[in-house]
Amino acid sequence: MRKIFVHGLSALDLIHTVSDLPKYAEKYKSNSVYVSIGGNAANASVALSRLGVKVFLSTVVGNDEIGNILKQKLLSENIDLSYTHYIDNFKTSISSIIIDKNGERLVLNNRESNDVAIKNDIDYEMFDGFLFDSRDIKNSIKILKQIKNIKKPKVLDAEENTTNELLNYFSHVVFSYQGLKSFTGIDNIERALKTFAPKTEFQTLVTNGERGCYYIQDKIIENIPAQKIKAVDTLAAGDIWHGAFLFKLVKRSSLVNSIEFANYISSLKCKKFGGSSGAPFLSELKENFAL
Ligand SMILES: Nc1ncnc2c1ncn2[C@@H]1O[C@H](COP(=O)(O)OP(=O)(O)O)[C@@H](O)[C@H]1O
Ligand SMILES: [Mg+2]
């Protein structure tokens, strides 16, 4: 069984679905509610584990009630928590999310800044691939320095707070549209990629919701469109995309096949409510995408 190391944010998401987002300070009834694993790294871990990979999640969780619930949920997804850090007097990250009938969402997140020093005694050679989000840069760089000479796929989920230093440790950097915009200051994917990507040694990609994924090769911008589906909940779609993408890279699939697969897996997620709890299991994959 392949082994993947994931480092970054984990949280507990409380997700309500409603017809319309609340407008006034009143009492409202929701149509349904989900308690789900959240946070980029933890969401991606769920996707990877459901695809049949052994996932080792390195993340910081508080020794509190929310942390206990989160821990149980992660364990029930068969995610290995040997490298998870349980910290006293640290508040586990929690989000309250409301999603309306059009998939628009309101997110209220509470996250303590994370200055926790992580363990250093891990045998990173045993992993087949690495995934990091951009939520815990200090610790990420510490780990990335240690694995610098390990030539395995290393994927970064590059959101708004990505730094120049962080990028250079990766084989593949996947920006969200928002992440690319704030990093380059350019509000256009093609222009941003043409200005930024030729100067880098890693493969740069951008995901952009229902428009799918963009990447640049030999100075040419390519787009692999998303699957055409009726999306009901896109929460965690990007995180699940990164997990599925790395899954294929680790299997030595081509860049195009890995993107197509990630688009497919994240589209299955978008058809279900509940953030990462809607990530597909192996048994749900269509034959042409079966493994
Ligand atoms: N409405 C949608 N229809 C189909 N696929 C979608 C939709 N929204 C997201 N996806 C898939 O999920 C991927 C990641 O979504 P994106 O919104 O770019 O991530 P993020 O939330 O990190 O910004 C997209 O590239 C696409 O493949
Ligand atoms: Mg994202």
CSV table of C-alpha atoms and ligand atoms in Angstrom, one decimal:
chain,number,residue,atom,x,y,z
A,1,MET,CA,0.0,0.0,0.0
A,2,ARG,CA,1.4,3.4,-0.9
A,3,LYS,CA,2.1,5.8,1.9
A,4,ILE,CA,1.6,9.6,1.7
A,5,PHE,CA,2.6,12.3,4.2
A,6,VAL,CA,0.3,15.3,4.5
A,7,HIS,CA,1.1,18.4,6.6
A,8,GLY,CA,-1.1,21.3,7.4
A,9,LEU,CA,-4.5,22.5,8.7
A,10,SER,CA,-7.2,20.3,10.3
A,11,ALA,CA,-10.5,21.6,11.6
A,12,LEU,CA,-14.0,20.5,12.5
A,13,ASP,CA,-16.7,21.8,10.2
A,14,LEU,CA,-20.3,22.2,11.3
A,15,ILE,CA,-22.2,22.6,8.0
A,16,HIS,CA,-25.8,23.6,7.7
A,17,THR,CA,-27.7,23.6,4.4
A,18,VAL,CA,-30.5,26.2,3.9
A,19,SER,CA,-32.6,27.5,1.0
A,20,ASP,CA,-31.4,31.1,1.4
A,21,LEU,CA,-28.5,32.5,3.5
A,22,PRO,CA,-29.8,34.3,6.7
A,23,LYS,CA,-30.2,38.1,6.2
A,24,TYR,CA,-31.3,39.2,9.7
A,25,ALA,CA,-30.4,38.6,13.3
A,26,GLU,CA,-33.2,36.0,13.8
A,27,LYS,CA,-33.7,32.3,14.4
A,28,TYR,CA,-33.6,30.2,11.2
A,29,LYS,CA,-34.1,26.5,10.6
A,30,SER,CA,-31.6,24.6,8.5
A,31,ASN,CA,-32.6,21.8,6.1
A,32,SER,CA,-29.8,19.5,7.1
A,33,VAL,CA,-26.6,19.5,9.1
A,34,TYR,CA,-23.2,17.7,8.7
A,35,VAL,CA,-20.3,17.5,11.2
A,36,SER,CA,-17.3,17.0,8.9
A,37,ILE,CA,-13.6,17.0,8.9
A,38,GLY,CA,-12.3,20.3,7.6
A,39,GLY,CA,-9.1,22.2,6.9
A,40,ASN,CA,-7.1,21.8,3.7
A,41,ALA,CA,-4.7,19.0,4.8
A,42,ALA,CA,-7.3,17.0,6.7
A,43,ASN,CA,-9.7,17.2,3.8
A,44,ALA,CA,-7.1,16.0,1.3
A,45,SER,CA,-6.2,13.2,3.7
A,46,VAL,CA,-9.8,12.0,3.7
A,47,ALA,CA,-9.8,11.9,-0.1
A,48,LEU,CA,-6.5,10.0,-0.2
A,49,SER,CA,-7.6,7.5,2.4
A,50,ARG,CA,-10.9,6.8,0.6
A,51,LEU,CA,-8.8,6.1,-2.6
A,52,GLY,CA,-7.0,3.4,-0.7
A,53,VAL,CA,-3.7,5.1,0.3
A,54,LYS,CA,-2.2,4.9,3.8
A,55,VAL,CA,-2.2,8.6,4.8
A,56,PHE,CA,-0.1,10.0,7.6
A,57,LEU,CA,-1.5,13.4,8.7
A,58,SER,CA,0.9,15.8,10.4
A,59,THR,CA,-1.2,18.6,12.0
A,60,VAL,CA,-1.8,20.4,15.2
A,61,VAL,CA,-4.9,19.6,17.3
A,62,GLY,CA,-5.8,20.9,20.7
A,63,ASN,CA,-6.4,18.6,23.7
A,64,ASP,CA,-10.0,19.9,23.9
A,65,GLU,CA,-13.5,18.6,23.1
A,66,ILE,CA,-13.4,19.6,19.5
A,67,GLY,CA,-10.0,18.1,19.1
A,68,ASN,CA,-11.3,14.8,20.5
A,69,ILE,CA,-14.2,14.7,18.1
A,70,LEU,CA,-11.9,15.6,15.2
A,71,LYS,CA,-9.4,12.9,16.2
A,72,GLN,CA,-12.2,10.2,16.3
A,73,LYS,CA,-13.4,11.3,12.9
A,74,LEU,CA,-9.9,11.2,11.4
A,75,LEU,CA,-9.3,7.7,12.9
A,76,SER,CA,-12.6,6.5,11.5
A,77,GLU,CA,-11.3,7.5,8.0
A,78,ASN,CA,-8.3,5.3,8.6
A,79,ILE,CA,-5.9,8.2,8.7
A,80,ASP,CA,-2.8,7.6,10.6
A,81,LEU,CA,-2.3,10.2,13.4
A,82,SER,CA,1.1,9.1,14.7
A,83,TYR,CA,2.6,12.4,13.5
A,84,THR,CA,-0.3,14.6,14.8
A,85,HIS,CA,0.5,17.0,17.6
A,86,TYR,CA,-2.0,17.2,20.5
A,87,ILE,CA,-1.4,20.5,22.3
A,88,ASP,CA,-2.6,21.6,25.8
A,89,ASN,CA,-4.2,25.1,25.9
A,90,PHE,CA,-4.5,25.1,22.1
A,91,LYS,CA,-8.0,25.6,20.6
A,92,THR,CA,-8.7,23.1,17.8
A,93,SER,CA,-9.8,25.0,14.7
A,94,ILE,CA,-13.6,25.0,14.1
A,95,SER,CA,-15.8,26.4,11.3
A,96,SER,CA,-19.5,27.1,11.1
A,97,ILE,CA,-20.6,27.0,7.5
A,98,ILE,CA,-24.0,27.7,5.9
A,99,ILE,CA,-24.6,26.7,2.3
A,100,ASP,CA,-27.6,27.9,0.3
A,101,LYS,CA,-29.5,26.2,-2.5
A,102,ASN,CA,-27.2,27.7,-5.1
A,103,GLY,CA,-24.1,26.4,-3.3
A,104,GLU,CA,-23.2,29.9,-2.0
A,105,ARG,CA,-21.6,29.7,1.4
A,106,LEU,CA,-21.0,31.7,4.5
A,107,VAL,CA,-18.0,30.5,6.5
A,108,LEU,CA,-17.1,31.6,10.1
A,109,ASN,CA,-13.7,30.2,11.1
A,110,ASN,CA,-11.9,30.3,14.4
A,111,ARG,CA,-8.2,29.4,14.1
A,112,GLU,CA,-5.4,30.0,16.7
A,113,SER,CA,-2.1,31.0,15.3
A,114,ASN,CA,0.1,28.0,15.3
A,115,ASP,CA,3.5,28.4,16.8
A,116,VAL,CA,3.9,24.7,17.8
A,117,ALA,CA,7.2,23.2,17.1
A,118,ILE,CA,6.7,19.8,15.4
A,119,LYS,CA,8.5,16.5,15.9
A,120,ASN,CA,11.7,16.0,13.9
A,121,ASP,CA,12.3,12.2,14.3
A,122,ILE,CA,10.3,10.9,11.3
A,123,ASP,CA,11.7,8.6,8.7
A,124,TYR,CA,10.5,10.5,5.7
A,125,GLU,CA,12.1,8.1,3.3
A,126,MET,CA,9.2,5.7,3.7
A,127,PHE,CA,6.7,7.9,2.0
A,128,ASP,CA,5.8,7.8,-1.7
A,129,GLY,CA,4.5,11.3,-1.9
A,130,PHE,CA,4.1,14.6,0.1
A,131,LEU,CA,1.3,17.1,0.3
A,132,PHE,CA,1.4,20.4,2.1
A,133,ASP,CA,-1.1,23.3,2.4
A,134,SER,CA,0.0,26.9,2.9
A,135,ARG,CA,-1.6,27.3,6.4
A,136,ASP,CA,1.5,26.4,8.6
A,137,ILE,CA,4.4,27.8,6.7
A,138,LYS,CA,7.0,27.8,9.4
A,139,ASN,CA,6.7,24.1,10.3
A,140,SER,CA,6.2,23.2,6.6
A,141,ILE,CA,9.6,24.7,5.7
A,142,LYS,CA,11.2,22.9,8.6
A,143,ILE,CA,9.9,19.5,7.2
A,144,LEU,CA,10.6,20.5,3.6
A,145,LYS,CA,14.3,21.2,4.4
A,146,GLN,CA,14.5,17.7,5.9
A,147,ILE,CA,13.0,16.0,2.8
A,148,LYS,CA,14.9,18.2,0.3
A,149,ASN,CA,16.8,15.3,-1.1
A,150,ILE,CA,13.9,12.8,-1.4
A,151,LYS,CA,12.9,12.7,-5.0
A,152,LYS,CA,9.2,11.9,-4.7
A,153,PRO,CA,6.2,14.0,-5.8
A,154,LYS,CA,5.7,17.0,-3.6
A,155,VAL,CA,2.5,19.0,-4.0
A,156,LEU,CA,1.7,22.4,-2.5
A,157,ASP,CA,-1.9,23.6,-2.2
A,158,ALA,CA,-1.0,27.3,-2.7
A,159,GLU,CA,-3.6,29.5,-1.1
A,160,GLU,CA,-3.5,33.3,-0.3
A,161,ASN,CA,-0.7,33.2,2.2
A,162,THR,CA,1.9,31.4,0.1
A,163,THR,CA,5.4,32.8,0.2
A,164,ASN,CA,8.2,32.7,-2.3
A,165,GLU,CA,10.4,30.6,0.0
A,166,LEU,CA,7.8,27.9,0.4
A,167,LEU,CA,7.3,27.3,-3.3
A,168,ASN,CA,10.8,26.2,-4.2
A,169,TYR,CA,10.6,22.9,-2.3
A,170,PHE,CA,7.9,21.4,-4.5
A,171,SER,CA,7.6,19.4,-7.7
A,172,HIS,CA,4.1,20.7,-8.3
A,173,VAL,CA,2.5,23.9,-7.0
A,174,VAL,CA,-1.2,24.1,-7.4
A,175,PHE,CA,-2.7,27.6,-6.9
A,176,SER,CA,-6.3,28.3,-6.3
A,177,TYR,CA,-7.4,31.2,-8.5
A,178,GLN,CA,-7.6,33.3,-5.4
A,179,GLY,CA,-4.1,32.2,-4.3
A,180,LEU,CA,-2.6,32.9,-7.7
A,181,LYS,CA,-4.2,36.4,-7.8
A,182,SER,CA,-2.9,37.4,-4.4
A,183,PHE,CA,0.5,35.9,-5.0
A,184,THR,CA,1.2,37.5,-8.4
A,185,GLY,CA,-1.0,40.5,-8.1
A,186,ILE,CA,-2.4,39.6,-11.5
A,187,ASP,CA,-6.1,39.1,-11.9
A,188,ASN,CA,-5.9,36.9,-15.0
A,189,ILE,CA,-4.8,33.3,-15.1
A,190,GLU,CA,-3.1,33.3,-18.5
A,191,ARG,CA,-1.1,36.5,-17.8
A,192,ALA,CA,-0.2,35.4,-14.3
A,193,LEU,CA,1.1,32.0,-15.4
A,194,LYS,CA,3.0,33.5,-18.4
A,195,THR,CA,4.7,36.0,-16.1
A,196,PHE,CA,5.4,33.7,-13.2
A,197,ALA,CA,5.8,30.1,-14.3
A,198,PRO,CA,8.8,30.3,-16.8
A,199,LYS,CA,11.0,31.4,-13.9
A,200,THR,CA,10.3,28.4,-11.8
A,201,GLU,CA,11.6,24.8,-11.7
A,202,PHE,CA,8.4,23.3,-10.5
A,203,GLN,CA,5.2,22.5,-12.4
A,204,THR,CA,2.7,25.3,-11.8
A,205,LEU,CA,-1.0,24.6,-12.0
A,206,VAL,CA,-4.2,26.6,-11.1
A,207,THR,CA,-7.6,25.3,-10.3
A,208,ASN,CA,-10.5,27.5,-10.9
A,209,GLY,CA,-13.8,25.9,-9.8
A,210,GLU,CA,-16.1,24.9,-12.7
A,211,ARG,CA,-13.5,26.0,-15.2
A,212,GLY,CA,-11.2,23.2,-14.1
A,213,CYS,CA,-7.5,23.3,-14.1
A,214,TYR,CA,-4.9,25.4,-16.0
A,215,TYR,CA,-1.2,24.6,-16.4
A,216,ILE,CA,1.7,25.9,-18.4
A,217,GLN,CA,4.1,23.8,-20.5
A,218,ASP,CA,6.6,25.0,-23.0
A,219,LYS,CA,5.2,28.5,-22.6
A,220,ILE,CA,1.8,27.3,-23.7
A,221,ILE,CA,-1.2,27.5,-21.3
A,222,GLU,CA,-3.4,24.5,-21.3
A,223,ASN,CA,-6.9,24.1,-19.7
A,224,ILE,CA,-8.5,20.8,-18.7
A,225,PRO,CA,-12.1,21.7,-18.1
A,226,ALA,CA,-14.0,20.4,-15.0
A,227,GLN,CA,-16.6,17.7,-15.3
A,228,LYS,CA,-20.0,19.1,-16.2
A,229,ILE,CA,-22.2,18.4,-13.2
A,230,LYS,CA,-24.8,20.0,-11.0
A,231,ALA,CA,-22.7,21.1,-8.0
A,232,VAL,CA,-24.5,21.3,-4.7
A,233,ASP,CA,-21.5,21.8,-2.4
A,234,THR,CA,-18.0,22.8,-3.5
A,235,LEU,CA,-16.7,23.1,0.1
A,236,ALA,CA,-13.4,21.1,0.2
A,237,ALA,CA,-13.4,20.5,-3.6
A,238,GLY,CA,-10.0,22.1,-4.0
A,239,ASP,CA,-8.5,20.1,-1.1
A,240,ILE,CA,-9.9,16.8,-2.5
A,241,TRP,CA,-8.5,17.8,-5.9
A,242,HIS,CA,-5.0,18.0,-4.4
A,243,GLY,CA,-5.3,14.6,-2.8
A,244,ALA,CA,-6.5,12.9,-5.9
A,245,PHE,CA,-3.9,14.7,-8.0
A,246,LEU,CA,-1.0,13.5,-5.8
A,247,PHE,CA,-2.6,10.0,-5.7
A,248,LYS,CA,-2.1,9.8,-9.5
A,249,LEU,CA,1.4,11.4,-9.5
A,250,VAL,CA,2.5,8.8,-7.0
A,251,LYS,CA,1.3,6.1,-9.4
A,252,ARG,CA,3.4,7.7,-12.1
A,253,SER,CA,0.5,8.8,-14.2
A,254,SER,CA,1.1,11.6,-16.7
A,255,LEU,CA,0.3,15.2,-15.7
A,256,VAL,CA,-2.8,15.3,-17.9
A,257,ASN,CA,-4.1,12.0,-16.6
A,258,SER,CA,-3.5,13.2,-13.0
A,259,ILE,CA,-5.4,16.4,-13.7
A,260,GLU,CA,-8.3,14.6,-15.4
A,261,PHE,CA,-8.6,12.2,-12.4
A,262,ALA,CA,-8.5,15.0,-9.9
A,263,ASN,CA,-11.2,16.9,-11.8
A,264,TYR,CA,-13.3,13.8,-11.8
A,265,ILE,CA,-12.8,13.0,-8.1
A,266,SER,CA,-13.6,16.6,-7.0
A,267,SER,CA,-16.7,16.7,-9.3
A,268,LEU,CA,-18.0,13.6,-7.5
A,269,LYS,CA,-17.5,15.5,-4.2
A,270,CYS,CA,-19.3,18.6,-5.5
A,271,LYS,CA,-22.4,16.4,-6.2
A,272,LYS,CA,-22.7,15.7,-2.4
A,273,PHE,CA,-23.3,17.9,0.6
A,274,GLY,CA,-21.1,17.9,3.6
A,275,GLY,CA,-17.6,19.2,2.7
A,276,SER,CA,-15.0,16.5,2.7
A,277,SER,CA,-17.5,13.9,4.0
A,278,GLY,CA,-18.7,13.9,0.4
A,279,ALA,CA,-15.3,12.7,-0.9
A,280,PRO,CA,-15.8,9.6,-3.1
A,281,PHE,CA,-14.8,6.0,-2.1
A,282,LEU,CA,-13.1,3.7,-4.6
A,283,SER,CA,-16.3,1.8,-5.2
A,284,GLU,CA,-18.0,4.9,-6.5
A,285,LEU,CA,-15.5,5.5,-9.4
A,286,LYS,CA,-16.7,4.9,-13.0
A,287,GLU,CA,-14.9,2.2,-14.9
A,288,ASN,CA,-12.8,4.5,-17.1
A,289,PHE,CA,-11.5,6.2,-14.0
A,290,ALA,CA,-11.2,3.0,-11.9
A,291,LEU,CA,-7.8,2.2,-10.7
B,1,LIG,N1,-19.0,23.7,-9.8
B,1,LIG,C1,-18.1,22.7,-10.1
B,1,LIG,N2,-18.4,21.8,-11.1
B,1,LIG,C2,-17.5,20.8,-11.4
B,1,LIG,N3,-16.3,20.7,-10.8
B,1,LIG,C3,-15.9,21.6,-9.9
B,1,LIG,C4,-16.8,22.7,-9.5
B,1,LIG,N4,-16.3,23.4,-8.5
B,1,LIG,C5,-15.0,22.8,-8.3
B,1,LIG,N5,-14.8,21.8,-9.1
B,1,LIG,C6,-13.6,20.9,-9.2
B,1,LIG,O1,-12.8,21.1,-8.1
B,1,LIG,C7,-11.6,21.7,-8.4
B,1,LIG,C8,-11.1,22.6,-7.4
B,1,LIG,O2,-12.0,23.6,-7.1
B,1,LIG,P1,-11.6,25.2,-6.8
B,1,LIG,O3,-12.8,25.9,-6.6
B,1,LIG,O4,-10.7,25.7,-7.9
B,1,LIG,O5,-10.8,25.0,-5.4
B,1,LIG,P2,-10.6,26.0,-4.2
B,1,LIG,O6,-11.8,25.8,-3.4
B,1,LIG,O7,-9.4,25.6,-3.5
B,1,LIG,O8,-10.5,27.4,-4.8
B,1,LIG,C9,-11.8,22.4,-9.8
B,1,LIG,O9,-10.6,22.4,-10.6
B,1,LIG,C10,-12.8,21.4,-10.4
B,1,LIG,O10,-12.2,20.3,-11.0
B,2,MG,MG,-8.4,25.5,-1.8
